[in-house]
Short mmCIF file of C-alpha atoms in Angstrom, two decimals:
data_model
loop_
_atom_site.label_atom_id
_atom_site.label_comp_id
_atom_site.label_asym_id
_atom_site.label_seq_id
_atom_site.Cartn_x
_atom_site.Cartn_y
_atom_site.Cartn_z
CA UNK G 1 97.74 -36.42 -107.95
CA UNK G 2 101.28 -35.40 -108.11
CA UNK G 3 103.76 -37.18 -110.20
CA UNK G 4 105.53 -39.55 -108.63
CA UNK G 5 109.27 -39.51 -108.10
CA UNK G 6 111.59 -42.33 -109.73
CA UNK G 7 111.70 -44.92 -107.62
CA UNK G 8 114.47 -47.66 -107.43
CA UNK G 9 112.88 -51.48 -107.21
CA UNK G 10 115.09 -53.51 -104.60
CA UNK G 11 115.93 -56.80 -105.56
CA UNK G 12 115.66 -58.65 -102.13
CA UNK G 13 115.77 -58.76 -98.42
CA UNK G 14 119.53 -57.98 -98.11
CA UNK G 15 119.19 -55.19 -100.42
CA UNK G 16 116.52 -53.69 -98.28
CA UNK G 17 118.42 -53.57 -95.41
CA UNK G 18 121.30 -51.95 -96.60
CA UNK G 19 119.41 -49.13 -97.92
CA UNK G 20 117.39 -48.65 -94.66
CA UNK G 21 120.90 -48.92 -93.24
CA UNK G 22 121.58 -46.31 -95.11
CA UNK G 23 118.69 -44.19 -95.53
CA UNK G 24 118.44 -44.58 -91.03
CA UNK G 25 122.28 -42.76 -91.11
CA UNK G 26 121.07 -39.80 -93.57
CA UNK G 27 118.06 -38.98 -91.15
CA UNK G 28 119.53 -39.39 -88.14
CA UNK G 29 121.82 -36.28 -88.97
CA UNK G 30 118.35 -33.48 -88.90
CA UNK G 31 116.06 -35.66 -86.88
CA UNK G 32 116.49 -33.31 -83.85
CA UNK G 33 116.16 -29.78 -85.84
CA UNK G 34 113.04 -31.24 -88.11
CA UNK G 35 111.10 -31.91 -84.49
CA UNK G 36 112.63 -28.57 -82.81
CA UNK G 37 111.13 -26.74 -85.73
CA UNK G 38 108.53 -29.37 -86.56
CA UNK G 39 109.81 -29.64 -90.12
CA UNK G 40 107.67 -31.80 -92.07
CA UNK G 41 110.03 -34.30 -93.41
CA UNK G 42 108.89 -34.21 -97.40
CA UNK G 43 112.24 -34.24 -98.81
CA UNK G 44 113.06 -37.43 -96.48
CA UNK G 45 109.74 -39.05 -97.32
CA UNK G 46 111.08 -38.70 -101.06
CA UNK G 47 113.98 -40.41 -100.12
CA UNK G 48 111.95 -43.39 -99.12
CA UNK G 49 110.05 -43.42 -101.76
CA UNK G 50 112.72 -43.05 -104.52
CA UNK G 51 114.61 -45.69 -102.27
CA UNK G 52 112.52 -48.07 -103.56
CA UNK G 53 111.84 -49.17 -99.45
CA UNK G 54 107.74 -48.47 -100.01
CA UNK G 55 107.63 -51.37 -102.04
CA UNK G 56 109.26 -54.27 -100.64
CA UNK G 57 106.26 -56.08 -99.62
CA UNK G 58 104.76 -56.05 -103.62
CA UNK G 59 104.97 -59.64 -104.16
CA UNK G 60 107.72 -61.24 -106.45
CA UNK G 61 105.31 -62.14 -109.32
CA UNK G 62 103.92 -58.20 -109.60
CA UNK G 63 108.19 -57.39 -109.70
CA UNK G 64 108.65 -56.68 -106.18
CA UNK G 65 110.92 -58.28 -103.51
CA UNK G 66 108.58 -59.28 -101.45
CA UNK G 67 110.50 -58.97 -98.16
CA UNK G 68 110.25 -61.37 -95.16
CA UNK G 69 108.51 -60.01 -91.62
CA UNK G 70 111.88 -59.99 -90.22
CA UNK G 71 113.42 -57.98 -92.55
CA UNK G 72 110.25 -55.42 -92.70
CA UNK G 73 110.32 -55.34 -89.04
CA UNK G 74 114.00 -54.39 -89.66
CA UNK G 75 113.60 -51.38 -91.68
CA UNK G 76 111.07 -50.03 -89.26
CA UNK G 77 113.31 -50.68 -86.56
CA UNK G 78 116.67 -49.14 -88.53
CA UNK G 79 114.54 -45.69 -89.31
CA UNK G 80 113.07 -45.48 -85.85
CA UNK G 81 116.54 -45.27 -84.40
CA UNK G 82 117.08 -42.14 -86.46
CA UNK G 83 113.71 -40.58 -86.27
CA UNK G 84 110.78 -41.59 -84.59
CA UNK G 85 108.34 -39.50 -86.45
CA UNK G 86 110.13 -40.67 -90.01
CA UNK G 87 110.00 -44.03 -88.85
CA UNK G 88 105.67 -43.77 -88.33
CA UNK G 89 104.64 -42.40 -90.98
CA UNK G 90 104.79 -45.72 -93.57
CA UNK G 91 103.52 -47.93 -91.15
CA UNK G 92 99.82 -47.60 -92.21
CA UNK G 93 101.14 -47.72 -96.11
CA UNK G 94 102.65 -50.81 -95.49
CA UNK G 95 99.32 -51.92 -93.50
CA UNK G 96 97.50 -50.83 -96.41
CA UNK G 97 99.70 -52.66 -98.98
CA UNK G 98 98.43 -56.10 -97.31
CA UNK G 99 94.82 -55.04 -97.45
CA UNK G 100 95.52 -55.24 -101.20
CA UNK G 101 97.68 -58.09 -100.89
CA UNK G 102 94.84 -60.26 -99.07
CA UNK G 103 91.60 -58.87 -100.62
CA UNK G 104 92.17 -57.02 -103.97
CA UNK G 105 91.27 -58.79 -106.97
CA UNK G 106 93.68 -59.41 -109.86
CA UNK G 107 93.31 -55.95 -111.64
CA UNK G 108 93.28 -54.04 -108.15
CA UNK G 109 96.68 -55.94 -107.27
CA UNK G 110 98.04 -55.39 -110.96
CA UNK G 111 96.99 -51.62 -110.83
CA UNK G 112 98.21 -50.74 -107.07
CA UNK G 113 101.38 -53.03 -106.82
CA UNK G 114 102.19 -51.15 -109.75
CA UNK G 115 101.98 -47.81 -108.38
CA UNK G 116 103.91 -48.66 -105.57
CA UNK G 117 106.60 -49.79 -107.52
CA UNK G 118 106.18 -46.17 -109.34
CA UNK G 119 107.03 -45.15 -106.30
CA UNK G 120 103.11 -43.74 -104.57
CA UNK G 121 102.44 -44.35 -100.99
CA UNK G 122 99.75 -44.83 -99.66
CA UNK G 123 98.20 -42.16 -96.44
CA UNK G 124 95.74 -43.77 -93.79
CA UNK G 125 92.22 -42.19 -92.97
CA UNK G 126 91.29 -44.81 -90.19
CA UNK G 127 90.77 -43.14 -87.09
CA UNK G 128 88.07 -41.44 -85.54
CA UNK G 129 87.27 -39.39 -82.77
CA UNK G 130 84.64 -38.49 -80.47
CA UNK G 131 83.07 -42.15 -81.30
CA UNK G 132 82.20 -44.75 -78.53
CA UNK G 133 85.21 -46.46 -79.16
CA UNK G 134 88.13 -46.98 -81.66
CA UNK G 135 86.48 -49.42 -83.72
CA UNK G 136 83.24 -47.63 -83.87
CA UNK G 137 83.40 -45.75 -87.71
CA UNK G 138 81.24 -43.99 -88.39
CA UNK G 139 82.01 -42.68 -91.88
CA UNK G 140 79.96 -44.23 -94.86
CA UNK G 141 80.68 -45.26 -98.27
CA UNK G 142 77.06 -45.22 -99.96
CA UNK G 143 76.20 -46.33 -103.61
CA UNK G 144 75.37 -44.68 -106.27
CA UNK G 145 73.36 -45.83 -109.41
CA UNK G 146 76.00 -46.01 -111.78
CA UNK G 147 78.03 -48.71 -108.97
CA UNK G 148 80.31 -46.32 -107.78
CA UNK G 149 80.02 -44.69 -104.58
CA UNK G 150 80.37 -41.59 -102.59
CA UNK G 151 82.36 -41.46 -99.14
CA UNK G 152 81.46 -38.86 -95.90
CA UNK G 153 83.29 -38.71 -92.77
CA UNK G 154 85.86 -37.16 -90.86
CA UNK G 155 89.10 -38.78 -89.98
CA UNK G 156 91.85 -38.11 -87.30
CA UNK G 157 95.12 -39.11 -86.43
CA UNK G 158 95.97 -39.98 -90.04
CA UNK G 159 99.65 -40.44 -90.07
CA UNK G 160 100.66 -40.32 -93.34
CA UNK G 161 98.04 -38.80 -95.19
CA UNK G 162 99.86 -35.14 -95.81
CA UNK G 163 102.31 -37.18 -97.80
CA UNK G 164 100.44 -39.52 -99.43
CA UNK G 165 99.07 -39.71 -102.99
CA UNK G 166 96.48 -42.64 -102.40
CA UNK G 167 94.77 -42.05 -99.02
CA UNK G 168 92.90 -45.39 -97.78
CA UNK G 169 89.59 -44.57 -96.06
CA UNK G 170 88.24 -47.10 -93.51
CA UNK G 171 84.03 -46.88 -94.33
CA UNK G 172 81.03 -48.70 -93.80
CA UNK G 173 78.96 -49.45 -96.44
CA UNK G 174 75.20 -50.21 -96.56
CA UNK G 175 75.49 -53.21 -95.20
CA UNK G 176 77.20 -51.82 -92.16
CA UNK G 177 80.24 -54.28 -93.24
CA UNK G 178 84.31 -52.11 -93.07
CA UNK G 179 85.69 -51.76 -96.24
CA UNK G 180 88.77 -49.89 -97.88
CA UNK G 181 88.52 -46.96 -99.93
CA UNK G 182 91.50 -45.87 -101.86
CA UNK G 183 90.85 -42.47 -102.94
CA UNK G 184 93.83 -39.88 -104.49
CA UNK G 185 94.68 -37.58 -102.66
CA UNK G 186 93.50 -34.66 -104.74
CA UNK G 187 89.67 -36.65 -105.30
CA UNK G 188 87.25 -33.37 -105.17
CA UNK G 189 85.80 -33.68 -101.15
CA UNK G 190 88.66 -34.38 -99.82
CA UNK G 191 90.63 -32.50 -97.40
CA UNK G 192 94.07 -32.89 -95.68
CA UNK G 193 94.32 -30.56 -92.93
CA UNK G 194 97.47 -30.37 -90.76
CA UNK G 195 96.21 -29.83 -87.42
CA UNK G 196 98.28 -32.38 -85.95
CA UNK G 197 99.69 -30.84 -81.97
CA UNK G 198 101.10 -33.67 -80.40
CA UNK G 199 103.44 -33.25 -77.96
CA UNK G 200 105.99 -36.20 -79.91
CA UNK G 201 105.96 -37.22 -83.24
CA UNK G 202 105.64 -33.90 -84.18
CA UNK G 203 106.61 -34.24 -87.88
CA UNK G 204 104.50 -37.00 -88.55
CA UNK G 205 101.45 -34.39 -89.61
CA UNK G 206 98.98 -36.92 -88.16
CA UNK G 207 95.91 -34.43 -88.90
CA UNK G 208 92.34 -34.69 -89.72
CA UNK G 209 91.41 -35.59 -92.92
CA UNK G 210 87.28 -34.61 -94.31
CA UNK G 211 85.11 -36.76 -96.94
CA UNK G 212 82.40 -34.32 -98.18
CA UNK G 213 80.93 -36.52 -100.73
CA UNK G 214 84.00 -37.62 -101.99
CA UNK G 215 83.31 -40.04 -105.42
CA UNK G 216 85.03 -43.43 -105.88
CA UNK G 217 84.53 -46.26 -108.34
CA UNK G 218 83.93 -49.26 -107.43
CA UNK G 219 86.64 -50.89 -108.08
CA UNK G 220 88.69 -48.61 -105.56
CA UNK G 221 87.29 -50.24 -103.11
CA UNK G 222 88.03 -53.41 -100.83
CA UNK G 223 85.97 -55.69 -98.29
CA UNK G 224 88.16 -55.20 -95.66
CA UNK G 225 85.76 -56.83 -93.52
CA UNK G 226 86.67 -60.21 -95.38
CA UNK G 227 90.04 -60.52 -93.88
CA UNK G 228 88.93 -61.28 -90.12
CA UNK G 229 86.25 -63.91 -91.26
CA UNK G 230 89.07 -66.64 -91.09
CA UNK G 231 93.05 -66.67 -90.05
CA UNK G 232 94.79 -63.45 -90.51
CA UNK G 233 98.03 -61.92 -90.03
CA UNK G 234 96.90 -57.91 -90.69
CA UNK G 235 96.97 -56.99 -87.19
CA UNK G 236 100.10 -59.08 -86.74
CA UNK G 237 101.90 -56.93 -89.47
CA UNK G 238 100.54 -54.07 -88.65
CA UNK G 239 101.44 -54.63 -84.38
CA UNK G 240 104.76 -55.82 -85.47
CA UNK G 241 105.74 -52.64 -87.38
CA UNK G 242 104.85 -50.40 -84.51
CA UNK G 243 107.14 -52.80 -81.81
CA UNK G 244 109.72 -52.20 -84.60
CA UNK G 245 109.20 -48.28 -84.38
CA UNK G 246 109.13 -48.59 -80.15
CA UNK G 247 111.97 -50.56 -80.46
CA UNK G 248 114.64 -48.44 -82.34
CA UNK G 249 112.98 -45.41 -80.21
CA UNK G 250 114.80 -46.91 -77.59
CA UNK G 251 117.93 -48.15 -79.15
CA UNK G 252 118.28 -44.50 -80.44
CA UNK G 253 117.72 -42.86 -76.80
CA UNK G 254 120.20 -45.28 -75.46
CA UNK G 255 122.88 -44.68 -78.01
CA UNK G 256 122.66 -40.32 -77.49
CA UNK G 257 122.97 -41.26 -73.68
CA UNK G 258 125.99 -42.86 -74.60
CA UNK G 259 127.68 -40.69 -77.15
CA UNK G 260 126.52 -37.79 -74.46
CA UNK G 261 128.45 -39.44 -71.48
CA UNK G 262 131.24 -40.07 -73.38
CA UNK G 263 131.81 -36.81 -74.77
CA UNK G 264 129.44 -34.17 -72.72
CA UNK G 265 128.94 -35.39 -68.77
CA UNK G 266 131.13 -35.13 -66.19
CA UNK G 267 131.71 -37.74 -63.45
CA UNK G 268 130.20 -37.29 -60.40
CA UNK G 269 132.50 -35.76 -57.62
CA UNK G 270 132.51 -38.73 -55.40
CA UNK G 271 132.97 -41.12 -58.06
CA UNK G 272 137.17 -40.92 -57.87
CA UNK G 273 136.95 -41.55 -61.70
CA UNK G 274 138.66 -38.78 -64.48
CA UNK G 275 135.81 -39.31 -66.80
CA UNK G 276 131.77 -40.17 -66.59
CA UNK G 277 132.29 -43.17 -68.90
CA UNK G 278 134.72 -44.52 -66.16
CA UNK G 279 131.88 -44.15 -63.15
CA UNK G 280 130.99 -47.84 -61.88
CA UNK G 281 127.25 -46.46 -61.12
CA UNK G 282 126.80 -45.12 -64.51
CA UNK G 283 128.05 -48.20 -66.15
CA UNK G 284 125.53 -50.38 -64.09
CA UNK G 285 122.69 -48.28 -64.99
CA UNK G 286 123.98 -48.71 -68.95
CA UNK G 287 124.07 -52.39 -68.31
CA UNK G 288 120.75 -52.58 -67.33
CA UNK G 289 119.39 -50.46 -70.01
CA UNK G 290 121.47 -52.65 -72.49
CA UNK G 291 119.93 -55.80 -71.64
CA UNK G 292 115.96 -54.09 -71.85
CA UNK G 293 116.96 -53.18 -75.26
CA UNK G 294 118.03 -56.25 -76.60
CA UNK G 295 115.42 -58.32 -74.87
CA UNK G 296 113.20 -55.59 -76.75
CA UNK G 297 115.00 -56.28 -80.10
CA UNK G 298 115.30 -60.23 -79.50
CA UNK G 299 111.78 -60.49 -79.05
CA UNK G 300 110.77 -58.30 -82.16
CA UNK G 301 112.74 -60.61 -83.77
CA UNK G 302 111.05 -63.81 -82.27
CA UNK G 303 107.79 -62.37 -83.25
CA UNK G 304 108.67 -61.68 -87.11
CA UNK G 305 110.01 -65.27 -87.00
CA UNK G 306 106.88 -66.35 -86.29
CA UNK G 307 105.15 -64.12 -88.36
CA UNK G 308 106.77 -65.54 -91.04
CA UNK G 309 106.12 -69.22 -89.88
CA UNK G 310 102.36 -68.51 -90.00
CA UNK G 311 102.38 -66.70 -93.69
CA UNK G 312 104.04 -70.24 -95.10
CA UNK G 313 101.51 -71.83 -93.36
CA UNK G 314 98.58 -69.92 -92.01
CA UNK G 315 96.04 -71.89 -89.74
CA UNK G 316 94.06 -70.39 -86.82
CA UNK G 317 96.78 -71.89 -84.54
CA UNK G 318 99.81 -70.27 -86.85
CA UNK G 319 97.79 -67.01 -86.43
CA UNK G 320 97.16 -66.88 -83.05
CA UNK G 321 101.06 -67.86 -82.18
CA UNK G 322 102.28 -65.07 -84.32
CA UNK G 323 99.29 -62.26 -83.11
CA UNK G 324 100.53 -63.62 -79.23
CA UNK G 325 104.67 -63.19 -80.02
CA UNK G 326 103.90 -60.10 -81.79
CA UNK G 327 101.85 -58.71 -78.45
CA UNK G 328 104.50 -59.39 -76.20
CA UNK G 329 107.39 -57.77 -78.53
CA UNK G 330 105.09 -54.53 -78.23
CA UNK G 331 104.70 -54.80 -74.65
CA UNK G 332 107.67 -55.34 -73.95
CA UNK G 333 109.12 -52.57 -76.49
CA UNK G 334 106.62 -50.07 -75.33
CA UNK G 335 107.62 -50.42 -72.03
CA UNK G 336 111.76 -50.50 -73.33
CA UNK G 337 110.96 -47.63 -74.98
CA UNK G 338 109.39 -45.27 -72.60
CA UNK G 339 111.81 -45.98 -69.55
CA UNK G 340 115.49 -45.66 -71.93
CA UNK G 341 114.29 -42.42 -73.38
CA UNK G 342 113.56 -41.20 -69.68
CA UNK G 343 116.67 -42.60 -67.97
CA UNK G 344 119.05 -40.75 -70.77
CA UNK G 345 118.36 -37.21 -68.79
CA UNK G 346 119.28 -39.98 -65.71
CA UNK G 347 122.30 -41.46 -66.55
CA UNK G 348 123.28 -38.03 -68.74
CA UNK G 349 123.03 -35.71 -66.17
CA UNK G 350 121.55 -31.96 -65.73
CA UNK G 351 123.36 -30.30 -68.87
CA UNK G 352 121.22 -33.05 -71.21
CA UNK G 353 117.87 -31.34 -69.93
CA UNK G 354 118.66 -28.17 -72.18
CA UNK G 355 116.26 -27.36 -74.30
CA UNK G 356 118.05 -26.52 -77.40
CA UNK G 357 119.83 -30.20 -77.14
CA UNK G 358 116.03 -31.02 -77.70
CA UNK G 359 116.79 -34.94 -76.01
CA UNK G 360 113.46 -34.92 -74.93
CA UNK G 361 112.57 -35.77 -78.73
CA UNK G 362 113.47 -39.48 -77.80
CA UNK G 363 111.06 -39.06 -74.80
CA UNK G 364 108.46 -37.67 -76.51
CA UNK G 365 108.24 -39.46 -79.14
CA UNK G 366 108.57 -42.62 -77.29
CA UNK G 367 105.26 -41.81 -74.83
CA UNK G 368 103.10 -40.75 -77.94
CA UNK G 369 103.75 -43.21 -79.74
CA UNK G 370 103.63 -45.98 -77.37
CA UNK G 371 99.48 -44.91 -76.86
CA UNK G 372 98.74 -46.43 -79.93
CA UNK G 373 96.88 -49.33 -78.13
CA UNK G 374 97.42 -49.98 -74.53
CA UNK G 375 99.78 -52.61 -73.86
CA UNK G 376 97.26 -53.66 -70.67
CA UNK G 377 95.02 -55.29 -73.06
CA UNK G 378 97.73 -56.99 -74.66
CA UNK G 379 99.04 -58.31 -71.39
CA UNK G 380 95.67 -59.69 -71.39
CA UNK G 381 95.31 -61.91 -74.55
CA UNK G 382 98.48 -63.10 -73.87
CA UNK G 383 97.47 -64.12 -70.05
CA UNK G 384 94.52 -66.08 -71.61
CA UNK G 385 96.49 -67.85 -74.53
CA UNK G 386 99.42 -69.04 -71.73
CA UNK G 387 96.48 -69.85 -68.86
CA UNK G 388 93.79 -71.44 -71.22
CA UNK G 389 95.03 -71.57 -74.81
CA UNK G 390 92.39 -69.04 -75.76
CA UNK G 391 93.60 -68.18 -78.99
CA UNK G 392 93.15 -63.72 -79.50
CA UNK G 393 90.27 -62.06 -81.04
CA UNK G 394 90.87 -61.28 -84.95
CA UNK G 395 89.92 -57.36 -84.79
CA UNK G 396 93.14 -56.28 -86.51
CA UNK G 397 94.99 -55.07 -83.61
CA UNK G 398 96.97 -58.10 -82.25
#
């Protein structure tokens, strides 16, 4: 494992978001070169970690701020304005984090919160492919006599991992029961491979990762499987974070269309106006585009509201509320997202389809990341809660 760099602890919520604040202005500046080049962004990955912005969920009594919903959603939000491939690759660290949160025991918590606040993150080997289906894992965690165990698998799509120096494995053990595996990310077995050819999110080096026999004692390892047996906000967080990401996606497409018809365009002949800025059609279509984004941005904020309701009191009601206002922020965000990026070559004219402007980036990243889950099965949980108050299955992704 490598050493860690020195990592700032924020003292609150208002702290955090003046350094993602910040932080969101500093990437925004090589966000289009890093994904014209596909960069990997390690230096800006440091940033966040010596920011002290990994930690802000490590609860107050371990030293950390422990951040509200709506200020987490925030940060993701802030970055993804600047760089939607930056902006992705904590989200499963911060998923991670509240595996720890809700089912590590005391010395797991002490040990990990601390190494967050050391300034580690955490990778993500969830993912599989080639299975039946996305919850269908295949890789195993068996025993060994001496307690600990040995994990084999192969893992895709695992945002994060390149960067990380604790990689969470989802396995299942014996018992055919999920659990968490935090292994470090230079364990002998394990292999980070960046194979990762999307056509957005370029830099997020979402590759394959490969458990040949890789050892981990036991107490490295979590029941995840615990979490979903009663009320549970992980796939609330974790749904939440990725609205956030679709979200700023958008707000940062809209605001290059802007900046690009102010300063680039020119107005359409028939128009009678000096300027594109000054054409009544083009400030319609920015109306319009204004008011998706923030009803995109109004609703991530409803749903990290509620979030937070259910946290100070969580119930099976509280849950489903928050799971239901957190599926409609996505929806509608994914949605936001996907149709601003596309109408900036619209409303920006032909000059903005040049490749070496590399726009498309917004795009791009927008329509890759917004696969994540389909928003049609969404539309359906929410259909049944509002038609017969059936309250959304707890498989971690609502």
């Amino acid at each position: 494992m490598t050493a860690p760099v020195i990592a700032h602890v924020i003292a609150d919520d208002a702290e955090a978001l003046a350094v993602a604040a910040a932080l969101a202005d500093e990437f925004r500046a090589g966000a289009a070169q890093r994904d014209a080049e596909r960069c990997l962004p390690r230096t800006e990955v440091d940033r966040l970690s010596a920011s002290g912005l990994l930690a802000v969920t490590v609860p107050a009594e371990h030293g950390g701020a422990d951040v509200s919903a709506g200020t987490l959603a925030e940060i993701f939000r802030l970055l993804g304005t600047a760089d939607g491939s930056l902006a992705q690759i904590p989200q499963s660290h911060f998923a991670y984090v509240n595996v720890i949160r809700r089912q590590g025991t005391e010395e797991q918590r002490k040990f990990f919160f601390a190494e967050l606040l050391a300034g580690r993150r955490f990778g993500n080997a969830q993912s599989e492919a080639g299975t039946r289906h996305v919850q269908d894992i295949r890789t195993r965690l068996a025993p060994r006599p001496d307690g600990s165990y040995t994990l084999t698998g192969t893992k895709h799509y695992s945002t994060g991992a390149l960067f990380a120096d604790w990689i969470p494995v989802l396995a299942r053990a014996e018992d055919d029961n999920l659990h968490v595996a935090y292994v470090p990310a230079d364990a002998p077995g394990l292999t980070v491979v960046d194979d990762w050819d999307g056509m957005g999110q370029r830099t997020t080096a979402s590759g394959t990762v490969r458990l040949d026999g890789v050892p981990v004692p036991a107490d490295r390892v979590l029941p995840h499987h615990l979490t979903f047996e009663g009320p549970q906000l992980h796939g609330a967080v974790a749904q939440l974070l990725h609205a956030a990401i679709d979200t700023g996606i958008a707000a940062g497409a809209l605001a290059e269309a802007a900046e690009f018809v102010r300063t680039k365009s020119r107005p359409w002949f028939e128009s009678g106006v000096e300027t594109a800025a000054e054409d009544p059609l083009l400030i319609q279509r920015f109306g319009e585009l204004s008011v998706q984004v923030r009803a995109s941005e109004a609703l991530l904020r409803e749903a990290a509201r509620t979030v937070d309701v259910a946290a100070a009191g969580l119930t099976d009601d509280t849950a489903a509320e928050a799971s239901v206002a957190v599926a409609a922020a996505k929806v509608h965000a994914a949605h936001t997202a996907v149709e601003v990026a596309g109408a900036l070559f619209e409303v920006s004219g032909t000059r903005s389809a040049l490749h070496s402007l590399n726009l498309h980036r917004h795009w791009r990243d927008a329509r890759t990341h917004t696969l994540h889950d389909p928003a049609r099965w969404k539309l359906q949980h929410i259909g049944r809660y509002a038609l017969n108050g059936t309250r959304p299955p707890r498989h971690g992704l609502l």
